[in-house]
Coordinates of C-alpha atoms in Angstrom, one line a residue:
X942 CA -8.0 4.1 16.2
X943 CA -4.5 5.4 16.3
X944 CA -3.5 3.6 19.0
X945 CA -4.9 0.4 17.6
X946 CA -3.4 0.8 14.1
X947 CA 0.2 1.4 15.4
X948 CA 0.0 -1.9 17.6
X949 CA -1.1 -3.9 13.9
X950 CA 2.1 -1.8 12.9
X951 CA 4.2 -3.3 15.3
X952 CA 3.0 -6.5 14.9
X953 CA 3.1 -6.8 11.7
X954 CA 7.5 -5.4 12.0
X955 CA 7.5 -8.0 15.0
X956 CA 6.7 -10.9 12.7
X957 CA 8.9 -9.5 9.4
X958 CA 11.5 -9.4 12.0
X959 CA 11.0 -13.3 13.2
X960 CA 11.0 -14.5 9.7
X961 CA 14.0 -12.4 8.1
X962 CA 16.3 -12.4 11.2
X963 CA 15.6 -15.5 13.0
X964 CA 14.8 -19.6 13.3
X965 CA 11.4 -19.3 14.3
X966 CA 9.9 -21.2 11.3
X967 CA 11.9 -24.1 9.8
X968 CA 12.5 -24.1 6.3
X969 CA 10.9 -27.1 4.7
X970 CA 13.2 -29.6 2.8
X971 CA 12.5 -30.9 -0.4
X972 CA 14.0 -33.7 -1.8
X973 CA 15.8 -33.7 -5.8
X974 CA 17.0 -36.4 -7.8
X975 CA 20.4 -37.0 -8.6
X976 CA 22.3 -35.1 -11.1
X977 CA 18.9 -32.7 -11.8
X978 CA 19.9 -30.6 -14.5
X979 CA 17.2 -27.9 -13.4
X980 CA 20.0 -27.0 -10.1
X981 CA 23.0 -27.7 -11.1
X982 CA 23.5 -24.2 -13.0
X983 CA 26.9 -21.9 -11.7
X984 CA 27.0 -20.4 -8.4
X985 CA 28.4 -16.5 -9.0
X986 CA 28.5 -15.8 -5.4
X987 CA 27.1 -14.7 -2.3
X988 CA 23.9 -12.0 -2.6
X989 CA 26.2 -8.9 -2.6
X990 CA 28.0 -9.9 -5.3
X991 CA 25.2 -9.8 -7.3
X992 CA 24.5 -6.7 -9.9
X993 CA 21.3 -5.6 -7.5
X994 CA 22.6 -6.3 -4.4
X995 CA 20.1 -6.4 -1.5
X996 CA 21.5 -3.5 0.3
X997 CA 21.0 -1.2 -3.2
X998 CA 17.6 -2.8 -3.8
X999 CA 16.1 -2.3 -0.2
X1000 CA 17.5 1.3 -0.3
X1001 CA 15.9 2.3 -3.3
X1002 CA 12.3 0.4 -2.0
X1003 CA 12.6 2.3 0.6
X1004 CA 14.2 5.8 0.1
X1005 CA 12.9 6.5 -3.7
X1006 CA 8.7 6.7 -2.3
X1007 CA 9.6 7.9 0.4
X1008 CA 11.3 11.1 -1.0
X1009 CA 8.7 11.5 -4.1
X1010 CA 5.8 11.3 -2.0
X1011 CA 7.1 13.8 0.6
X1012 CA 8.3 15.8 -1.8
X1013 CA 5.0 15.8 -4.3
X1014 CA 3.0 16.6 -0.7
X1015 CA 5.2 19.8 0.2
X1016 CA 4.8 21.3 -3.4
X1017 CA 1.1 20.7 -3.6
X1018 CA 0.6 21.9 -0.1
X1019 CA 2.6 25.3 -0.6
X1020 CA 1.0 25.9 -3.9
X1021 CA -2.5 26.0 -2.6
X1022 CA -1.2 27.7 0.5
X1023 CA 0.2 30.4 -2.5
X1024 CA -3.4 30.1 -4.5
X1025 CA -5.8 30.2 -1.9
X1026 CA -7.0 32.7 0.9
X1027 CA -5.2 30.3 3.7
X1028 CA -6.3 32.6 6.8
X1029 CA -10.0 31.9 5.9
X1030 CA -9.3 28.0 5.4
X1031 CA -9.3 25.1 8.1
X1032 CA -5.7 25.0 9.2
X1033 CA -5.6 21.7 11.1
X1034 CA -7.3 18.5 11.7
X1035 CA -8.3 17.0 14.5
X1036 CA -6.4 13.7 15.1
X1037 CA -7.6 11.4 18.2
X1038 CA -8.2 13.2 21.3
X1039 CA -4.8 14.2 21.8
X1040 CA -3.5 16.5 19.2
X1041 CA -4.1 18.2 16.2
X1042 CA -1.9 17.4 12.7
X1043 CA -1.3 19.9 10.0
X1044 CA -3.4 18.7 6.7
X1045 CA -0.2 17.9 4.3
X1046 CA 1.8 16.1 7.8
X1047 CA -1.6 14.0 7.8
X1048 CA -1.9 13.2 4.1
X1049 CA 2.2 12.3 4.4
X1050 CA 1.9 10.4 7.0
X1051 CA -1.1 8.4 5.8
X1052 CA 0.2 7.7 2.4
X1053 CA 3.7 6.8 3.6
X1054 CA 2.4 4.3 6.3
X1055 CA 0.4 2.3 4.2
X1056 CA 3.5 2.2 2.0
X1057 CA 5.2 1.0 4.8
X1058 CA 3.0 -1.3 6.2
X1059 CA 2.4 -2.8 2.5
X1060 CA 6.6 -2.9 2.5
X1061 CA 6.1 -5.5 5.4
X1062 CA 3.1 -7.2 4.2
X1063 CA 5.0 -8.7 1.2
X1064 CA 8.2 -9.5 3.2
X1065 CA 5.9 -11.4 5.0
X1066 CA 4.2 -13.5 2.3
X1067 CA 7.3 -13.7 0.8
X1068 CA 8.9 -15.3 3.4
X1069 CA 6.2 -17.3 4.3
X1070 CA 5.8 -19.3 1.2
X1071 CA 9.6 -19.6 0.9
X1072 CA 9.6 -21.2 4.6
X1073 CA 6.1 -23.5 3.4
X1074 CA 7.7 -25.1 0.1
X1075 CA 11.2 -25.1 0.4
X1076 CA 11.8 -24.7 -3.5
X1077 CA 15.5 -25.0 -4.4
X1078 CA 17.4 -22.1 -6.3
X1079 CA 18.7 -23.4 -9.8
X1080 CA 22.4 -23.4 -8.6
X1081 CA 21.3 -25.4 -5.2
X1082 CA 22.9 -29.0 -6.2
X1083 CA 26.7 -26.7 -6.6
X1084 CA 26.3 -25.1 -3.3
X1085 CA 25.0 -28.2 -2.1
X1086 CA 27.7 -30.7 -3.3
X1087 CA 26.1 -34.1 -2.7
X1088 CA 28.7 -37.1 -2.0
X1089 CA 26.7 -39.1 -5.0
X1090 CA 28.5 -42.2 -4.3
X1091 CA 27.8 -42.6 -0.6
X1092 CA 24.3 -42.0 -1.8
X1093 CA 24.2 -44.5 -4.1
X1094 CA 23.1 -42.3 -7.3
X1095 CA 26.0 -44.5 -9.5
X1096 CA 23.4 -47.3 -10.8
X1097 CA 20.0 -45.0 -11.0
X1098 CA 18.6 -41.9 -10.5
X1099 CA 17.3 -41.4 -7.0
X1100 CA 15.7 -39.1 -5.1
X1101 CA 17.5 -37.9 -2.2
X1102 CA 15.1 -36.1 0.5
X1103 CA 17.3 -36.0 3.7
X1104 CA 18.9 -33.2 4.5
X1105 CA 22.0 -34.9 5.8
X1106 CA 22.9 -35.2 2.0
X1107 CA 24.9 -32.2 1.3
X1108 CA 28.3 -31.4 2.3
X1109 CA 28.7 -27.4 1.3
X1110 CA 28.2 -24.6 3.7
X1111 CA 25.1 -24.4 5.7
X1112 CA 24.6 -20.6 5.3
X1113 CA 24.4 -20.9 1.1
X1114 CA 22.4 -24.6 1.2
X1115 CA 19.7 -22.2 3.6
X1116 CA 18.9 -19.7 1.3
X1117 CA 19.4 -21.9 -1.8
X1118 CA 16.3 -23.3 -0.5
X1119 CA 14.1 -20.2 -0.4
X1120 CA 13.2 -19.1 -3.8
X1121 CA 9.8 -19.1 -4.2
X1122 CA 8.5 -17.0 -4.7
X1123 CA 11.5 -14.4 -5.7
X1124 CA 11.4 -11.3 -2.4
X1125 CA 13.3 -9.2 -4.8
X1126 CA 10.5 -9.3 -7.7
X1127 CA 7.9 -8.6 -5.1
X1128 CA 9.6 -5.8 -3.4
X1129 CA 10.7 -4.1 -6.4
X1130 CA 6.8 -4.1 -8.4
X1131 CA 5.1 -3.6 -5.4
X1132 CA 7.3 -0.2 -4.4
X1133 CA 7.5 0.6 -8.4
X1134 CA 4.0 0.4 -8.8
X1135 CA 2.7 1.7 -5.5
X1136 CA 4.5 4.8 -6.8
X1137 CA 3.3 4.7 -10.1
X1138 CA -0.4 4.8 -8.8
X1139 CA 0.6 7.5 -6.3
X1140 CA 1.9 9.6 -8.8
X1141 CA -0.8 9.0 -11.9
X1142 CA -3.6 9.9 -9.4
X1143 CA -1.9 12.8 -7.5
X1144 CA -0.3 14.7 -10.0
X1145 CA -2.7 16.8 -12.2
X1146 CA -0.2 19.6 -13.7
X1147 CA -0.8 20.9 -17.1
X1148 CA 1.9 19.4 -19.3
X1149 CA 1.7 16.1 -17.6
X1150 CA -0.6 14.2 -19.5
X1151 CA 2.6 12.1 -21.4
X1152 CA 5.2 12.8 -18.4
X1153 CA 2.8 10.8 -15.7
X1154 CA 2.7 7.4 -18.3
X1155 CA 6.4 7.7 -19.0
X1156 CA 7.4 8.2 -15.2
X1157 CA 5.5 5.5 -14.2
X1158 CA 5.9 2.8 -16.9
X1159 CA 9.7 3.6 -16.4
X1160 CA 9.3 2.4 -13.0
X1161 CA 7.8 -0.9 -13.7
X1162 CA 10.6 -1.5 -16.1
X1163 CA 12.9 -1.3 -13.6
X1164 CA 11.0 -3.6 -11.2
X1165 CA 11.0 -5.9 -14.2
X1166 CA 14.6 -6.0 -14.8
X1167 CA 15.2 -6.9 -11.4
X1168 CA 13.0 -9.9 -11.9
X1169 CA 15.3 -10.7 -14.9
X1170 CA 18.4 -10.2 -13.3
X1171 CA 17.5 -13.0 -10.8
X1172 CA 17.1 -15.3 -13.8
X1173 CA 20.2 -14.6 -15.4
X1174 CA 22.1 -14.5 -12.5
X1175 CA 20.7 -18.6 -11.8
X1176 CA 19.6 -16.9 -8.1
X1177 CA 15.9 -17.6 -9.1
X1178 CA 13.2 -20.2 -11.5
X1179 CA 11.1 -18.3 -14.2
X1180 CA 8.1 -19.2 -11.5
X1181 CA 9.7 -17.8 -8.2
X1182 CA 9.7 -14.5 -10.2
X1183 CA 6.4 -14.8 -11.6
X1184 CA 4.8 -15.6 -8.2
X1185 CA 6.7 -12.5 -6.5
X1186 CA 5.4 -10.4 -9.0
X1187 CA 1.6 -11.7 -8.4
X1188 CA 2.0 -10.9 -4.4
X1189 CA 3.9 -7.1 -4.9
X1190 CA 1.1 -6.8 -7.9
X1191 CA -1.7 -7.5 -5.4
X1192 CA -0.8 -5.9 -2.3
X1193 CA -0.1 -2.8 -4.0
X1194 CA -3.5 -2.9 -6.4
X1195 CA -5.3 -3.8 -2.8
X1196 CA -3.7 -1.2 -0.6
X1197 CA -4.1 1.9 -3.1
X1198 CA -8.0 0.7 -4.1
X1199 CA -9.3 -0.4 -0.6
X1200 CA -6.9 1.4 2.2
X1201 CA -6.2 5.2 0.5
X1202 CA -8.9 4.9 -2.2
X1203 CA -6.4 5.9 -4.8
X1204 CA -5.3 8.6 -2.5
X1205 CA -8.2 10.3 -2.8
X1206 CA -7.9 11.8 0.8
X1207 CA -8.6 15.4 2.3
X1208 CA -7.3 18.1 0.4
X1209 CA -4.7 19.9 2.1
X1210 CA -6.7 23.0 2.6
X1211 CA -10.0 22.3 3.4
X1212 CA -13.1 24.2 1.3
X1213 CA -15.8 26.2 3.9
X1214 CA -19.0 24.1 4.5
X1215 CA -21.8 25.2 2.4
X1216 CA -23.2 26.4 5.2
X1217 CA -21.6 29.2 5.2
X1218 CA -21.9 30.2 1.8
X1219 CA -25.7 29.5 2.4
X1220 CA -25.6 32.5 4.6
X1221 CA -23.6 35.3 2.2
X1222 CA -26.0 34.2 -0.5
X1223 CA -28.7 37.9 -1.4
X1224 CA -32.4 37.1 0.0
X1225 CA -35.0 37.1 -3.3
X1226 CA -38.3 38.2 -2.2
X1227 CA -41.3 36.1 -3.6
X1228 CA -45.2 37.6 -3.4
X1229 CA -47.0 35.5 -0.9
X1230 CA -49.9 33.5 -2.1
X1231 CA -52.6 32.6 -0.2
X1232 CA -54.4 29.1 0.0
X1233 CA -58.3 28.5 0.1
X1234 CA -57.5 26.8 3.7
X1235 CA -55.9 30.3 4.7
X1236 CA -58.6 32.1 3.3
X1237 CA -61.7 29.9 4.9
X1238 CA -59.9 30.5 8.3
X1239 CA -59.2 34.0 8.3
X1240 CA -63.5 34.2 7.2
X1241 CA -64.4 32.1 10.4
X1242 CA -62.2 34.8 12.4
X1243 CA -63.9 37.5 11.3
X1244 CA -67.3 36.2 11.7
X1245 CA -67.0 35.2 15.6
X1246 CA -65.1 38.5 16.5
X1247 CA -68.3 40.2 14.7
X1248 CA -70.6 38.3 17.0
X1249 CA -69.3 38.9 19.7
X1250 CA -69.1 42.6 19.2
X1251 CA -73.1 42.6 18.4
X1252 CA -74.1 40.3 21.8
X1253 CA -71.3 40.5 23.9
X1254 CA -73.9 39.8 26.9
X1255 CA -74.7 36.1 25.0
X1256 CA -71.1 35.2 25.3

């Protein structure tokens, strides 16, 4: 099953990698009518200009998880190896038919590959329904500058659905056309609550009954600003961030439940079998009772070993 799960791993990089990074899947056009006051907001400039730019956002999705949840593991890990009598415990576990993992490598690895494959997952719906519909970003008609004369938008309001109708740059008309749903929105609530479910059902300290709710409801606000910022910043529709939300929501909620069962995994030193406790428990002697069965039988015995005593030569 290793083996099997790291192809679906590959995959599933393969075809982030052919939407993100190349033409594979055309971008569907929609039309708009002339002078649409719904894109015609300000253009502030390319994605890096933006107050969250990509580069930050992705590093954070990507780093922050990865850190807490290795980090969390190590300190669990070493304080049962601290609390517990770890020469009597199981030390490994037996992974495939090829080698054997330490427990808290195992849980790490486990935790943080879901995370990662879930990382994937919503690039891919992401860019999936951005390639299906096409929706245009609020400032598309000023990156887009249509010649509205040659199109004939001077008597009525038409609607223009060939692409040959803009005259900006190719690059910013492209990705004014992906917006829904918003990548940013999704990537940012799915990592933030991912995270926040990670730590809420791994971390049981004393003292942490307040810190757990403020940790992780401080995390969702951050996702949530991000879904803002988008809006302000005219680079996404109230809806594309709505919808991005929904799909980081649901992979998340579906991954943690279904796939780690709220991380609910092996502990990291393994308890004895009862088995063996079975075996240092003391032995409680009970009096023996015998049953009218037992009792009829042993008479029978008696009576035939009798017999034949008296006339052996008969038998």
């Amino acid at each position: 099953m290793l083996y099997f799960q790291l192809v679906i791993m590959a995959g599933t990089v393969m075809l982030a990698y052919y939407f993100e990074y190349t033409d594979t899947f055309n971008v569907h056009v929609q039309g708009f009518f002339c002078f649409d006051s719904s894109y015609t907001k300000p253009y502030l400039g390319p994605e890096d200009t933006s107050a969250i730019p990509p580069a930050l956002l992705y590093a954070v999705v990507a780093g922050v998880p990865t850190l807490v949840i290795t980090i969390t593991e190590s300190v669990l890990f070493f304080l049962q190896y601290a609390t517990k009598d770890f020469d009597n415990r199981e030390k490994t576990i037996v992974t495939g038919d090829c080698c054997y993992l330490n427990p808290f490598v195992r849980r790490t690895v486990r935790f943080l590959g879901v995370y990662i494959f879930g990382l994937f997952a919503t690039d891919i719906f992401v860019n999936a329904g951005q390639v299906v519909t096409g929706n245009l970003a609020p400032h598309f008609l000023t990156v887009c500058k249509p010649n509205y004369t040659a199109l004939g938008c001077q008597q009525a309001i038409r609607f223009i659905s060939h692409q040959e109708a803009c005259t900006g740059n190719e690059d910013d008309i492209l990705r004014a056309r992906k917006t829904f749903p918003s990548k940013e929105a999704a990537l940012s609530v799915y990592a933030a609550l991912y995270l926040a479910m990670y730590i809420t059902s791994t971390v049981k300290a004393r003292g942490s009954r307040l810190a757990k709710p403020v940790l992780s409801l401080g995390l969702m606000c951050l996702a949530f600003l991000t879904g803002i910022n988008r809006v302000a910043e005219y680079r996404n529709h109230w809806s594309d961030v709505i919808a991005g939300f929904i799909i980081g929501v649901a992979i998340a909620t579906f991954l943690v439940v279904c796939v780690v069962h709220n991380f609910k995994g092996k502990t990291l030193l393994s308890e004895k079998p009862q088995t063996d406790n079975l075996t240092n428990m003391p032995m409680i002697n009970l009096p023996r009772v015998e049953s009218p069965l037992e009792k009829y039988t042993a008479s029978q015995v008696n009576s035939v070993s009798s017999k034949l005593q008296y006339f052996p030569q008969q038998f």
